[in-house]
mmCIF file of C-alpha atoms and ligand atoms in Angstrom:
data_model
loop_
_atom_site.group_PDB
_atom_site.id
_atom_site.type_symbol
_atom_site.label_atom_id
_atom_site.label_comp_id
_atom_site.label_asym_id
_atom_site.label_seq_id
_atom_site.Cartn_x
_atom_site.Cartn_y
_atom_site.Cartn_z
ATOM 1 C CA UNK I 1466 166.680 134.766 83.793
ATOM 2 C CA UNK I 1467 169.212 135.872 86.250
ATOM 3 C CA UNK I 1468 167.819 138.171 89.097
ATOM 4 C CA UNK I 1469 168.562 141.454 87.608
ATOM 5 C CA UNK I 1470 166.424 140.682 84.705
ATOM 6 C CA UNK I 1471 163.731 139.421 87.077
ATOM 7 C CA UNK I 1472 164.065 142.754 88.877
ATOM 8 C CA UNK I 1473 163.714 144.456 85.900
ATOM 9 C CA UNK I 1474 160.194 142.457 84.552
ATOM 10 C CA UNK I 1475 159.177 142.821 88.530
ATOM 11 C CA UNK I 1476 158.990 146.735 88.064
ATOM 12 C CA UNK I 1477 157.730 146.765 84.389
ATOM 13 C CA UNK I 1478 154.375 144.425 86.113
ATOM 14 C CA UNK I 1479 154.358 146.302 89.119
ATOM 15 C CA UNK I 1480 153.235 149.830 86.927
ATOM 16 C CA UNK I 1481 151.023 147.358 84.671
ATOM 17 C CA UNK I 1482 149.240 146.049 87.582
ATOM 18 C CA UNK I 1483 149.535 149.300 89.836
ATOM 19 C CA UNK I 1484 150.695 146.977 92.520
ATOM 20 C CA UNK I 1485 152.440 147.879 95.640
ATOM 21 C CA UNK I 1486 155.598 145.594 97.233
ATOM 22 C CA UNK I 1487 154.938 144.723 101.073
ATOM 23 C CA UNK I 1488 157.966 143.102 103.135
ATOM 24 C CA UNK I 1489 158.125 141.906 106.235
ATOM 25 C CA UNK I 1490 161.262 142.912 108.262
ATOM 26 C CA UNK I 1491 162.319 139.124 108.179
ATOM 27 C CA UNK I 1492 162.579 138.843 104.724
ATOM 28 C CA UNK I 1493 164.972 137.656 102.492
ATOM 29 C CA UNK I 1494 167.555 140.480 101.936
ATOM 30 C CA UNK I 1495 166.551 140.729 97.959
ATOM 31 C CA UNK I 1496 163.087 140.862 99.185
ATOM 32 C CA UNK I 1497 163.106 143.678 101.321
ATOM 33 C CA UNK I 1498 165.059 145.702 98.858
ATOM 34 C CA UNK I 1499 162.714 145.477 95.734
ATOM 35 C CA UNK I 1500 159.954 145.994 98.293
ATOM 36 C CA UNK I 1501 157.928 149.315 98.108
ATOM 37 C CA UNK I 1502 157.846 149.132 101.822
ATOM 38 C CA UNK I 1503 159.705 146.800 104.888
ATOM 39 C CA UNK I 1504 158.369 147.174 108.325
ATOM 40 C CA UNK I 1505 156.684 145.401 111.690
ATOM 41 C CA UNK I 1506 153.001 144.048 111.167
ATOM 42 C CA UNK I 1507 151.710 147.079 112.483
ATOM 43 C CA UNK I 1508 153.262 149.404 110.416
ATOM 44 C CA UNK I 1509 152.444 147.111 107.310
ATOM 45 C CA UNK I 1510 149.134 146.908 108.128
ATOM 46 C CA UNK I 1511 148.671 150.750 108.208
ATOM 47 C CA UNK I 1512 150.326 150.766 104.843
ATOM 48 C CA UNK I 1513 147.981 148.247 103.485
ATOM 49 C CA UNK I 1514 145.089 150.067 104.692
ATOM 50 C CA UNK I 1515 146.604 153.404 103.193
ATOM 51 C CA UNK I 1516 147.825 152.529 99.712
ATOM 52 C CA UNK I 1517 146.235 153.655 96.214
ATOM 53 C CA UNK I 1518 147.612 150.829 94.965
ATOM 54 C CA UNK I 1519 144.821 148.062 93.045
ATOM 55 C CA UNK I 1520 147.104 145.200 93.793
ATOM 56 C CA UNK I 1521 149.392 144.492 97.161
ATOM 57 C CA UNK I 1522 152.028 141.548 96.721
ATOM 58 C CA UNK I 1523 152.867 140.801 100.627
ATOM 59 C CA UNK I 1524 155.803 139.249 100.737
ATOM 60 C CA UNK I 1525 155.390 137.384 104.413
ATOM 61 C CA UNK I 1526 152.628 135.420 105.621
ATOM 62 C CA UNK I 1527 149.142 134.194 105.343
ATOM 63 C CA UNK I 1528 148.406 135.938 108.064
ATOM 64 C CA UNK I 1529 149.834 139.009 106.933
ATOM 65 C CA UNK I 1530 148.194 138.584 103.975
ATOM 66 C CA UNK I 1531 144.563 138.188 105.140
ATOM 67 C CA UNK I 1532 144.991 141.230 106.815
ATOM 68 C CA UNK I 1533 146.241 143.312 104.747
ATOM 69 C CA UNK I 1534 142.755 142.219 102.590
ATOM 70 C CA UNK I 1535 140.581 142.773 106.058
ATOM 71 C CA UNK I 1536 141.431 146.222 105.820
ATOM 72 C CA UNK I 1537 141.460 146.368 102.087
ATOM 73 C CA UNK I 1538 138.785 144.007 100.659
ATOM 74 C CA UNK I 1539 138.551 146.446 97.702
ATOM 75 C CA UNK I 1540 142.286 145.682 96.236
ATOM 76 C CA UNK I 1541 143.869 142.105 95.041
ATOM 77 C CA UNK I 1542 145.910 140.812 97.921
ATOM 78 C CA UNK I 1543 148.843 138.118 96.469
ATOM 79 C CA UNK I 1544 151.027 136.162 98.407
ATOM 80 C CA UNK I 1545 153.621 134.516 96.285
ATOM 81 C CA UNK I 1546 153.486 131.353 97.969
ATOM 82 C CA UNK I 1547 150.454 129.478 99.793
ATOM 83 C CA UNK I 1548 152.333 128.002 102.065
ATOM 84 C CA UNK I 1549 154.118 130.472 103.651
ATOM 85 C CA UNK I 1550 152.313 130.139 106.884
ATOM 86 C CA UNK I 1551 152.619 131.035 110.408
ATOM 87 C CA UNK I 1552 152.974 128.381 112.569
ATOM 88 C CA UNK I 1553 151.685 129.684 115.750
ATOM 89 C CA UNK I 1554 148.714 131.382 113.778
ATOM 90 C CA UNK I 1555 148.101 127.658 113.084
ATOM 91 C CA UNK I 1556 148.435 126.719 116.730
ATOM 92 C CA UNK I 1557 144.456 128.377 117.486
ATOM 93 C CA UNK I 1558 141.436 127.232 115.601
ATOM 94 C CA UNK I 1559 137.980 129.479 115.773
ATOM 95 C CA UNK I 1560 136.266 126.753 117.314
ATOM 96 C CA UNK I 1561 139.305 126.152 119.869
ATOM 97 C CA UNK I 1562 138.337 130.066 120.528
ATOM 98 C CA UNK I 1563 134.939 129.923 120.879
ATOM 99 C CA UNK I 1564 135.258 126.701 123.012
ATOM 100 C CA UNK I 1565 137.373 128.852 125.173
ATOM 101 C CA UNK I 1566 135.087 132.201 125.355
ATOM 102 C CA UNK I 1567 132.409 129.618 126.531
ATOM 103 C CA UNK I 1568 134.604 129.035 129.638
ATOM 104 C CA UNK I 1569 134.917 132.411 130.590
ATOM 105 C CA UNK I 1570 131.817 134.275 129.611
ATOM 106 C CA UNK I 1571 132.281 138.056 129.523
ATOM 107 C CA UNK I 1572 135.932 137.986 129.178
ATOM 108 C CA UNK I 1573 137.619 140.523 126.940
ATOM 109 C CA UNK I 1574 138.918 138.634 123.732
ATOM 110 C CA UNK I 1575 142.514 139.940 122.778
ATOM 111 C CA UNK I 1576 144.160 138.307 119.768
ATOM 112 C CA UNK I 1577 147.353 138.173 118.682
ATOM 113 C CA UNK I 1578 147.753 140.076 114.823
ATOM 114 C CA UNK I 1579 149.369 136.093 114.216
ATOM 115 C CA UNK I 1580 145.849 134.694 114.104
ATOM 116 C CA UNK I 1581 143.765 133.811 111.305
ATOM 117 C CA UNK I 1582 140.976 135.985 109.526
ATOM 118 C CA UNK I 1583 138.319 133.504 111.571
ATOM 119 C CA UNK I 1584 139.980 133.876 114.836
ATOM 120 C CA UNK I 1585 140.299 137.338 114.534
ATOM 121 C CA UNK I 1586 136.180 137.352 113.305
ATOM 122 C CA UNK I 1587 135.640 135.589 117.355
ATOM 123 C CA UNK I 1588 138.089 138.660 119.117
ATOM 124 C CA UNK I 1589 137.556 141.635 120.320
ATOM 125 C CA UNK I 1590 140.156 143.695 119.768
ATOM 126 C CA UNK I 1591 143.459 142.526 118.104
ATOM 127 C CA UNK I 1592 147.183 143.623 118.994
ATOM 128 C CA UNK I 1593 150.976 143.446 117.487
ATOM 129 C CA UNK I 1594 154.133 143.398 119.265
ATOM 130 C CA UNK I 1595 154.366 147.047 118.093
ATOM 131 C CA UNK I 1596 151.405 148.535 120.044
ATOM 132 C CA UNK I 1597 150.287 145.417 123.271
ATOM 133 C CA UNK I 1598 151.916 147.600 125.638
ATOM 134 C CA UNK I 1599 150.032 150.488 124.336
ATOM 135 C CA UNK I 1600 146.421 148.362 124.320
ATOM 136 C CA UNK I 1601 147.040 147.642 128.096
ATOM 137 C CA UNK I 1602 146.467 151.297 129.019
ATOM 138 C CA UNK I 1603 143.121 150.961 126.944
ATOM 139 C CA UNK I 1604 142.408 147.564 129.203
ATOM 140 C CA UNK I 1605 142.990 148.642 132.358
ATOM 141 C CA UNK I 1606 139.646 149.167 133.552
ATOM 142 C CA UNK I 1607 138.863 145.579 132.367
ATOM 143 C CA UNK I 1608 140.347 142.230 134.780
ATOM 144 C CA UNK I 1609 138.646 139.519 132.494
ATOM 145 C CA UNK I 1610 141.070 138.862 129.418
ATOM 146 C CA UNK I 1611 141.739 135.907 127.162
ATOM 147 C CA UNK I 1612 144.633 136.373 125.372
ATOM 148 C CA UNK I 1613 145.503 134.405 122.325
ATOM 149 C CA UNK I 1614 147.834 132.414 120.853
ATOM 150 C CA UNK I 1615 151.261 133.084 121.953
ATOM 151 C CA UNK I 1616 151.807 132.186 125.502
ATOM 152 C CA UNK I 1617 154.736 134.471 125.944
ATOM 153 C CA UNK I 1618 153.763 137.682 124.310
ATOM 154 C CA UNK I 1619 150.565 136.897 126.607
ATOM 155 C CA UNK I 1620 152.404 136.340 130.115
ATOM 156 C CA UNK I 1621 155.008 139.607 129.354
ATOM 157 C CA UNK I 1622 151.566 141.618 128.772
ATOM 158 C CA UNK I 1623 150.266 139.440 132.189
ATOM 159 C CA UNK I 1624 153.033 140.626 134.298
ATOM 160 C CA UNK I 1625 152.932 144.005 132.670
ATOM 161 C CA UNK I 1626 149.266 144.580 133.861
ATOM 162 C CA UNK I 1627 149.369 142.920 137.061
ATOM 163 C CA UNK I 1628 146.709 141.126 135.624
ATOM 164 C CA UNK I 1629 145.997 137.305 135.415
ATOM 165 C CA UNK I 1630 145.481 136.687 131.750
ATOM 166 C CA UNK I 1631 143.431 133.472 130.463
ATOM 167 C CA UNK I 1632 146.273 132.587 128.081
ATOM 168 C CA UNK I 1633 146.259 130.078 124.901
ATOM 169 C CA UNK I 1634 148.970 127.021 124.720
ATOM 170 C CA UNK I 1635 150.492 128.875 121.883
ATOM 171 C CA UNK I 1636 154.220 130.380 120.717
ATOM 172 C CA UNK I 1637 156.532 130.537 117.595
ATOM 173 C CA UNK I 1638 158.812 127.836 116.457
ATOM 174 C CA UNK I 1639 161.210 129.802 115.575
ATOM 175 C CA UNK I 1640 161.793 132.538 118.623
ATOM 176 C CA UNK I 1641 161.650 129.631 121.454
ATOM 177 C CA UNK I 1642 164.860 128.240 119.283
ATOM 178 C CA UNK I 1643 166.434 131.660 121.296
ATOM 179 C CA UNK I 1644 167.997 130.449 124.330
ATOM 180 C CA UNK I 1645 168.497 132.181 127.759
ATOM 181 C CA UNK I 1646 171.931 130.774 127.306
ATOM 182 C CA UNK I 1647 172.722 132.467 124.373
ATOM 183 C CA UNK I 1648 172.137 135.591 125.809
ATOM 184 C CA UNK I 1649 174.388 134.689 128.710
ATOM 185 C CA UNK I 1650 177.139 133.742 126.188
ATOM 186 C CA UNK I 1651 176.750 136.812 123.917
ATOM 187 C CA UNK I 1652 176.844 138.829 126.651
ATOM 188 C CA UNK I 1653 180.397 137.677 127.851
ATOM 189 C CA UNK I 1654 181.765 138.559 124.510
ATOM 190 C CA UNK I 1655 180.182 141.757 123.746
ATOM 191 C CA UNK I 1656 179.417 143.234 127.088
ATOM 192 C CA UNK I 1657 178.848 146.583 126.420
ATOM 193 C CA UNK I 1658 175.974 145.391 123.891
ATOM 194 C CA UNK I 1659 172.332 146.505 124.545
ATOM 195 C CA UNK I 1660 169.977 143.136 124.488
ATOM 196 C CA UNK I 1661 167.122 143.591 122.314
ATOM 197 C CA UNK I 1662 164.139 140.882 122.479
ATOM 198 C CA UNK I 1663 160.676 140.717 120.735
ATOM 199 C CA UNK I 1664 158.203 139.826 123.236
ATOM 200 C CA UNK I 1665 157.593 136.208 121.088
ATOM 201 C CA UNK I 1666 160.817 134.818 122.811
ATOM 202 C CA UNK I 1667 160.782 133.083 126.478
ATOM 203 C CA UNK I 1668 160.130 134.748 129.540
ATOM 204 C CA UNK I 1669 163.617 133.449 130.754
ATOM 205 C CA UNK I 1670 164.899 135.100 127.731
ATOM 206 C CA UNK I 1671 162.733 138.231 128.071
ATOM 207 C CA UNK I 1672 164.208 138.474 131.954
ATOM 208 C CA UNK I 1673 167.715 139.141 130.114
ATOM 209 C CA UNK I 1674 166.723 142.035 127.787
ATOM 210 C CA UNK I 1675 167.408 145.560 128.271
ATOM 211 C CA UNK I 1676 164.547 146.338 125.721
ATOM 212 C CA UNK I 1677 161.008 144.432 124.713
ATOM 213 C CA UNK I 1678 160.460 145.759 121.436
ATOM 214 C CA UNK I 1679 158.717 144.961 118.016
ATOM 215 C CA UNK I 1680 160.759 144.227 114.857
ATOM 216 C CA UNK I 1681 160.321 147.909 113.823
ATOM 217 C CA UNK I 1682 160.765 148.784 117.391
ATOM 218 C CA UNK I 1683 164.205 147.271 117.492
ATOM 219 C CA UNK I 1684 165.359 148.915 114.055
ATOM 220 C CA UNK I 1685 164.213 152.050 115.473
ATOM 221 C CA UNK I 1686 165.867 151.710 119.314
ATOM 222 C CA UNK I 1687 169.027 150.757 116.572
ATOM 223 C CA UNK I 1688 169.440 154.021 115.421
ATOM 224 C CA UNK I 1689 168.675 156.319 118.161
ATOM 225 C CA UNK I 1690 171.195 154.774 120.820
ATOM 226 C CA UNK I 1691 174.439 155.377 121.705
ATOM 227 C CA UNK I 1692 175.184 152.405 122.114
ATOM 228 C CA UNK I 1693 178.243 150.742 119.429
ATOM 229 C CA UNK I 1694 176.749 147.094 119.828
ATOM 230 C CA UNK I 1695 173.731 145.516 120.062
ATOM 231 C CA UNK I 1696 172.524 141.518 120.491
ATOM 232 C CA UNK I 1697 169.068 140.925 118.743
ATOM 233 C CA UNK I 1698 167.261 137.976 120.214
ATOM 234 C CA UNK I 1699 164.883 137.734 117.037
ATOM 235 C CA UNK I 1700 164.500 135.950 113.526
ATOM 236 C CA UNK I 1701 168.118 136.911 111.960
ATOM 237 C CA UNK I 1702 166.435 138.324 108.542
ATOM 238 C CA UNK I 1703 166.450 142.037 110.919
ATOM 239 C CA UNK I 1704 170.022 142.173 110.396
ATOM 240 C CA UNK I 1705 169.922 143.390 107.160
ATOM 241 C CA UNK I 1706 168.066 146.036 107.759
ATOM 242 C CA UNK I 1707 169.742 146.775 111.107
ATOM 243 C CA UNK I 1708 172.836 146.934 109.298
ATOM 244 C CA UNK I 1709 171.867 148.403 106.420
ATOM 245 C CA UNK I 1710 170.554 151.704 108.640
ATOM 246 C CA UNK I 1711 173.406 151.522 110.924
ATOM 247 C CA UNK I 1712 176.908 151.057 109.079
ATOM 248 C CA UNK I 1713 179.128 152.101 111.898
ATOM 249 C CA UNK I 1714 177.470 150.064 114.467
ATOM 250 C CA UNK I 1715 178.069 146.148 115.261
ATOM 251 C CA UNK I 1716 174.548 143.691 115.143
ATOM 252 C CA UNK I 1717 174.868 140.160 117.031
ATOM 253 C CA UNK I 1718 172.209 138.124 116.354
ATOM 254 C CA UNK I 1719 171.530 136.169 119.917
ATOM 255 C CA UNK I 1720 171.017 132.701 118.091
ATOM 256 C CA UNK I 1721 171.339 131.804 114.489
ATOM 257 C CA UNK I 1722 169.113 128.841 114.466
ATOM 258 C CA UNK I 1723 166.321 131.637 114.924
ATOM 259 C CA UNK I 1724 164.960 131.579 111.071
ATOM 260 C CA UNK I 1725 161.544 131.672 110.449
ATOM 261 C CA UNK I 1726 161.385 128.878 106.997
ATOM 262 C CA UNK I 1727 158.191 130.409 106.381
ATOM 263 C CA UNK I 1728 159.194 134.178 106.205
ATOM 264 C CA UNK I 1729 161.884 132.731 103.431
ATOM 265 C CA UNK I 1730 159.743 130.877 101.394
ATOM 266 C CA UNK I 1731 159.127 134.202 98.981
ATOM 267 C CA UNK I 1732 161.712 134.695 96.870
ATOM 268 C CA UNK I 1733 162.441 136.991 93.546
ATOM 269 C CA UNK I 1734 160.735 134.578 91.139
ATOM 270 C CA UNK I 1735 157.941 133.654 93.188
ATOM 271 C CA UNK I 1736 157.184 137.562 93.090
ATOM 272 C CA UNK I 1737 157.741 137.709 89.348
ATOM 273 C CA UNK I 1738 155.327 135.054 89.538
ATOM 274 C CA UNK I 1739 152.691 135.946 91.503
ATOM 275 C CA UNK I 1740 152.362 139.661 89.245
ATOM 276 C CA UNK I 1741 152.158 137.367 86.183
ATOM 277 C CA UNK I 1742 149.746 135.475 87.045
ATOM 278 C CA UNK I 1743 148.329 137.035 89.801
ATOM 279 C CA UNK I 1744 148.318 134.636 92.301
ATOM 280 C CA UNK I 1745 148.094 133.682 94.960
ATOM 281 C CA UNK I 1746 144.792 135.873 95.706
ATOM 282 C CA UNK I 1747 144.115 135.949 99.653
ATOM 283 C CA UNK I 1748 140.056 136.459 100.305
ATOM 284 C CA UNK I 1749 138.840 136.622 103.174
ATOM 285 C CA UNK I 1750 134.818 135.728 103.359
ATOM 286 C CA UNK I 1751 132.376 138.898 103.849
ATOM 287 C CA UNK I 1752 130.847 137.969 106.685
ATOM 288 C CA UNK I 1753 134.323 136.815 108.188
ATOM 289 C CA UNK I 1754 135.968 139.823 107.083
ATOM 290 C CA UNK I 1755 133.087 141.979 108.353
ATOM 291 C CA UNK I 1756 133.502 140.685 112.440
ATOM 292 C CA UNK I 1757 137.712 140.667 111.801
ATOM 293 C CA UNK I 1758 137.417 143.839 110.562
ATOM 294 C CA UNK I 1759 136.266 145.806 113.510
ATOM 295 C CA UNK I 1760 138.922 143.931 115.705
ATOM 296 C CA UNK I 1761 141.988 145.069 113.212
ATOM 297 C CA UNK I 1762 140.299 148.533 112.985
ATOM 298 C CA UNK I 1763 140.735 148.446 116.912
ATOM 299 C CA UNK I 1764 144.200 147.457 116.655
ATOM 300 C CA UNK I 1765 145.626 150.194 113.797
ATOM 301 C CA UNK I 1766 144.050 153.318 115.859
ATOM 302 C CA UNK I 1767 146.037 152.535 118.942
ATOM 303 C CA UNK I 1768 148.917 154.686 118.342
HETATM 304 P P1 13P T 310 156.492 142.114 114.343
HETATM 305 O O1 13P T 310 155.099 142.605 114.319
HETATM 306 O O2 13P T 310 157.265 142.583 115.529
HETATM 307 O O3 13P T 310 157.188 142.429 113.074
HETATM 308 O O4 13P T 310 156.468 140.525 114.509
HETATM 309 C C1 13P T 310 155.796 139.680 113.623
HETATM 310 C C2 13P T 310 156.200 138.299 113.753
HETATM 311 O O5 13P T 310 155.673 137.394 113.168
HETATM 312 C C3 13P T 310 157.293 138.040 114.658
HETATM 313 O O6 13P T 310 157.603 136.713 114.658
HETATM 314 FE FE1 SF4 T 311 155.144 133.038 112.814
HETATM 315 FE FE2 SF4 T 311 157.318 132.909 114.345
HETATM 316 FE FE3 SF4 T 311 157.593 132.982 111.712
HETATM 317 FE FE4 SF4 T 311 156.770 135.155 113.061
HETATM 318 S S1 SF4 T 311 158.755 134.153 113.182
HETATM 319 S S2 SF4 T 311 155.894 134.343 111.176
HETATM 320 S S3 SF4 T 311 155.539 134.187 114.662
HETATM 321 S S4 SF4 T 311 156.604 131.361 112.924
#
């Protein structure tokens, strides 16, 4: 079958199956153009919790997955394939967590949306790059806060607050691969560029940005500036949509070795796939999905 044909069986078992196409803004470029939807976390978990549809294919990760079924236990959640994991969601167990919370008793749990459905079940309230600025405001009567996994996301939110954050030994793979030298070096050739950087990359990295912004929050800051040039220090699957939106304007990614292998582990056929059989289902336990569930409700009202 060459892709158009899978295309075309894709849509006939999408209206079968009344399914729904989730993509995550680093997906492969084929991906995010079959998909229903492409956005941030945030904005894909507000669609998951929205959607009519009986069956949501997520094309991203586990992660992504289990919560779009968190806020949705009443619909068939698929990810086409089982491994596509996050590595820092890996990097925290729930026993790691409540080992922690035993430490600091009375501290305000904050997770990380890049957490597991068990992790999330021991937090409080959960954030995404796209709204942790926003939850600080909602903090700032409270001094005691974990902050799980990523260490970075966690000390830009630290600094932000004034605040000393208990933070985990966590952080992506892929987003430390972004340099503070590769910045430096962009920068000399394109130095009218704006530096865009999502708040998972170093804070040496983070000290070079004009902007700390979500994925959606840097295709949006995209098309509302002046500005002719930009240099993304993110995974480099944002590019197509940053130049798909934005034809006249000139995208640098800061690094290319920044590629999440997880994000591009879903792939045309593996969506054909997954509507045929329906697999793979993500389930979250009830009484898991219960506790997560009032942390992720927490995290989609902040606006
Ligand atoms: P966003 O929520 O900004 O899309 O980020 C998710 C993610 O996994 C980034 O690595
Ligand atoms: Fe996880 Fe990093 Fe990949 Fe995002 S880019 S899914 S944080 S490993």
């Amino acid at each position: 079958m060459d892709d158009r044909q899978i295309l075309e069986r894709i849509n006939v078992l999408k209206k079968e199956r009344n399914a729904v196409i989730l993509a995550h803004n680093y997906q492969r470029p084929e991906v995010q153009e079959l998909a229903d939807f492409t956005g941030d976390s945030l904005a894909l978990s507000r669609t998951a919790a929205n959607t009519d549809a009986a069956v949501i294919v997520f094309c991203g990760v586990h992660f992504m997955a289990e919560t779009a079924y968190i806020l949705s236990p009443d619909k068939t959640v698929l990810l086409p394939d089982l491994n596509a994991g996050c590595p820092m969601a890996n990097m925290i167990t729930a026993d790691q967590l409540r080992e922690l919370k035993k430490e600091r008793p009375g501290a305000t749990v904050v997770a990380y949306v890049n957490t597991s459905a068990e992790v999330k079940a021991e937090t409080d309230i959960c954030c995404t790059s796209g709204n942790a600025v926003k939850l600080l405001d909602k903090l700032k009567d409270v001094e005691d806060i974990i902050f799980v996994p990523d260490k970075y996301l966690g000390s830009y939110l630290s600094e932000k607050s004034g605040k000393d954050f208990t933070l985990w030994n966590g952080y992506c793979p892929t987003h430390v691969k972004i340099q503070p030298e590769d910045i430096i070096k962009k920068k000399k050739n394109y130095p009218d560029a704006k530096v865009l950087a999502h708040p998972e990359c170093t804070q040496a990295v983070l000290k070079l940005a004009d902007e700390v912004l979500s994925t959606e929050g840097i295709c949006s800051y995209a098309k509302e500036t002046d500005a002719h040039e930009i240099i993304f220090a993110t995974e480099i699957g944002i590019m197509h949509r940053l130049m798909k939106e934005n034809p006249d304007k000139k995208f640098y990614p800061a690094s290319d070795a920044a590629e999440c292998p997880n994000m591009k582990k879903i792939t045309l056929e593996k969506i054909l796939w997954a509507l045929e059989k329906m697999r793979y289902e993500i389930k979250v336990p009830d009484e898991v999905c219960k506790k997560a569930r009032k942390a992720v409700d927490r995290m989609i009202e902040i606006l």
